[in-house]
GROMACS .gro file of C-alpha atoms in nm:
model
  114
    1MET     CA    1  -5.409 -21.540  -4.685
    2HIS     CA    2  -5.074 -21.419  -4.561
    3GLN     CA    3  -4.900 -21.595  -4.854
    4THR     CA    4  -5.129 -21.429  -5.111
    5GLY     CA    5  -5.062 -21.080  -4.967
    6SER     CA    6  -4.689 -21.149  -4.965
    7ARG     CA    7  -4.703 -21.270  -5.326
    8TRP     CA    8  -4.875 -20.946  -5.434
    9LEU     CA    9  -4.619 -20.741  -5.245
   10ARG     CA   10  -4.332 -20.919  -5.424
   11TYR     CA   11  -4.510 -20.883  -5.759
   12GLY     CA   12  -4.563 -20.508  -5.701
   13ALA     CA   13  -4.202 -20.458  -5.593
   14GLY     CA   14  -4.085 -20.642  -5.905
   15LEU     CA   15  -4.293 -20.416  -6.129
   16VAL     CA   16  -4.150 -20.106  -5.963
   17ALA     CA   17  -3.795 -20.235  -6.013
   18VAL     CA   18  -3.856 -20.317  -6.381
   19ALA     CA   19  -4.008 -19.972  -6.440
   20ALA     CA   20  -3.713 -19.803  -6.273
   21LEU     CA   21  -3.458 -20.000  -6.476
   22ALA     CA   22  -3.645 -19.931  -6.800
   23GLY     CA   23  -3.606 -19.560  -6.739
   24LEU     CA   24  -3.228 -19.595  -6.700
   25GLY     CA   25  -3.172 -19.733  -7.046
   26SER     CA   26  -3.418 -19.515  -7.234
   27GLY     CA   27  -3.149 -19.304  -7.401
   28ALA     CA   28  -3.354 -18.994  -7.334
   29ALA     CA   29  -3.162 -18.670  -7.365
   30VAL     CA   30  -3.075 -18.499  -7.040
   31ALA     CA   31  -3.083 -18.121  -7.040
   32VAL     CA   32  -2.742 -17.977  -6.956
   33PRO     CA   33  -2.733 -17.611  -6.866
   34THR     CA   34  -2.552 -17.388  -7.113
   35PRO     CA   35  -2.239 -17.239  -6.956
   36THR     CA   36  -2.280 -16.863  -6.932
   37VAL     CA   37  -2.008 -16.601  -6.902
   38GLN     CA   38  -2.118 -16.272  -6.746
   39ILE     CA   39  -1.961 -15.951  -6.873
   40LYS     CA   40  -1.972 -15.703  -6.586
   41ASP     CA   41  -1.750 -15.435  -6.435
   42PHE     CA   42  -1.512 -15.462  -6.732
   43MET     CA   43  -1.447 -15.833  -6.661
   44TYR     CA   44  -1.554 -16.171  -6.795
   45GLY     CA   45  -1.676 -16.407  -6.526
   46PRO     CA   46  -1.555 -16.671  -6.498
   47ALA     CA   47  -1.219 -16.568  -6.640
   48VAL     CA   48  -1.137 -16.934  -6.714
   49LEU     CA   49  -1.412 -17.172  -6.821
   50GLN     CA   50  -1.355 -17.544  -6.891
   51VAL     CA   51  -1.613 -17.728  -7.104
   52PRO     CA   52  -1.639 -18.058  -7.295
   53VAL     CA   53  -1.613 -18.067  -7.675
   54GLY     CA   54  -1.944 -17.980  -7.838
   55THR     CA   55  -2.051 -17.734  -7.571
   56ALA     CA   56  -2.214 -17.404  -7.662
   57VAL     CA   57  -2.112 -17.115  -7.438
   58THR     CA   58  -2.322 -16.801  -7.400
   59TRP     CA   59  -2.188 -16.460  -7.304
   60ILE     CA   60  -2.420 -16.189  -7.174
   61ASN     CA   61  -2.327 -15.824  -7.131
   62ARG     CA   62  -2.438 -15.698  -6.789
   63ASP     CA   63  -2.235 -15.376  -6.816
   64GLU     CA   64  -2.362 -15.033  -6.914
   65GLU     CA   65  -2.072 -15.012  -7.162
   66PRO     CA   66  -2.064 -15.207  -7.490
   67HIS     CA   67  -1.820 -15.499  -7.509
   68THR     CA   68  -1.716 -15.771  -7.753
   69VAL     CA   69  -1.616 -16.135  -7.725
   70THR     CA   70  -1.331 -16.162  -7.975
   71SER     CA   71  -1.101 -16.462  -8.012
   72THR     CA   72  -0.734 -16.367  -8.017
   73THR     CA   73  -0.690 -16.602  -8.317
   74GLY     CA   74  -0.993 -16.482  -8.511
   75ALA     CA   75  -1.188 -16.806  -8.448
   76PHE     CA   76  -1.497 -16.612  -8.333
   77ALA     CA   77  -1.612 -16.256  -8.278
   78SER     CA   78  -1.937 -16.126  -8.134
   79GLY     CA   79  -1.938 -15.773  -8.262
   80GLY     CA   80  -2.051 -15.506  -8.016
   81LEU     CA   81  -2.282 -15.620  -7.739
   82VAL     CA   82  -2.483 -15.362  -7.545
   83ASN     CA   83  -2.634 -15.423  -7.201
   84GLY     CA   84  -2.852 -15.735  -7.205
   85GLU     CA   85  -2.732 -15.868  -7.541
   86THR     CA   86  -2.591 -16.218  -7.573
   87PHE     CA   87  -2.347 -16.404  -7.796
   88GLY     CA   88  -2.312 -16.780  -7.835
   89GLN     CA   89  -2.028 -16.997  -7.960
   90ARG     CA   90  -2.018 -17.378  -7.991
   91PHE     CA   91  -1.676 -17.534  -7.936
   92THR     CA   92  -1.636 -17.842  -8.158
   93ARG     CA   93  -1.262 -17.899  -8.116
   94PRO     CA   94  -1.047 -17.940  -7.807
   95GLY     CA   95  -0.809 -17.659  -7.730
   96THR     CA   96  -0.750 -17.341  -7.536
   97TYR     CA   97  -0.940 -17.042  -7.670
   98GLN     CA   98  -0.830 -16.701  -7.546
   99TYR     CA   99  -1.050 -16.402  -7.610
  100ALA     CA  100  -1.067 -16.033  -7.529
  101CYS     CA  101  -1.287 -15.728  -7.568
  102ALA     CA  102  -1.190 -15.543  -7.886
  103LEU     CA  103  -1.305 -15.218  -7.721
  104HIS     CA  104  -1.127 -15.274  -7.388
  105PRO     CA  105  -0.817 -15.492  -7.454
  106GLN     CA  106  -0.740 -15.529  -7.082
  107MET     CA  107  -1.049 -15.754  -7.061
  108ARG     CA  108  -0.922 -16.108  -7.127
  109ALA     CA  109  -1.046 -16.459  -7.053
  110THR     CA  110  -1.008 -16.821  -7.166
  111VAL     CA  111  -1.227 -17.117  -7.262
  112ILE     CA  112  -1.058 -17.457  -7.228
  113VAL     CA  113  -1.226 -17.729  -7.433
  114LYS     CA  114  -1.149 -18.094  -7.347
   0.00000   0.00000   0.00000
């Protein structure tokens, strides 16, 4: 009887291991949080954001004043964002992307895409 119980225990452990390994190779997509830049107190936070190629970044205005997210090279521009509004940009090429607020030019930040 002891051998039979031991055999079932090994069989059960083997099934658990196979099920666990099957989940590893499933190729299922894993949700990655979207990087978010907060616009508050006349600043972008974080001021420097590093992301992999293909990442979409979201900016959200948390200030009472309107702001923009405007690339210094013209690659992207949000237009005016009032409190609570968002803007998204997907970065498909590596590089350093500097941007500023067209309404408040002292507000500057950078996205580094690798």
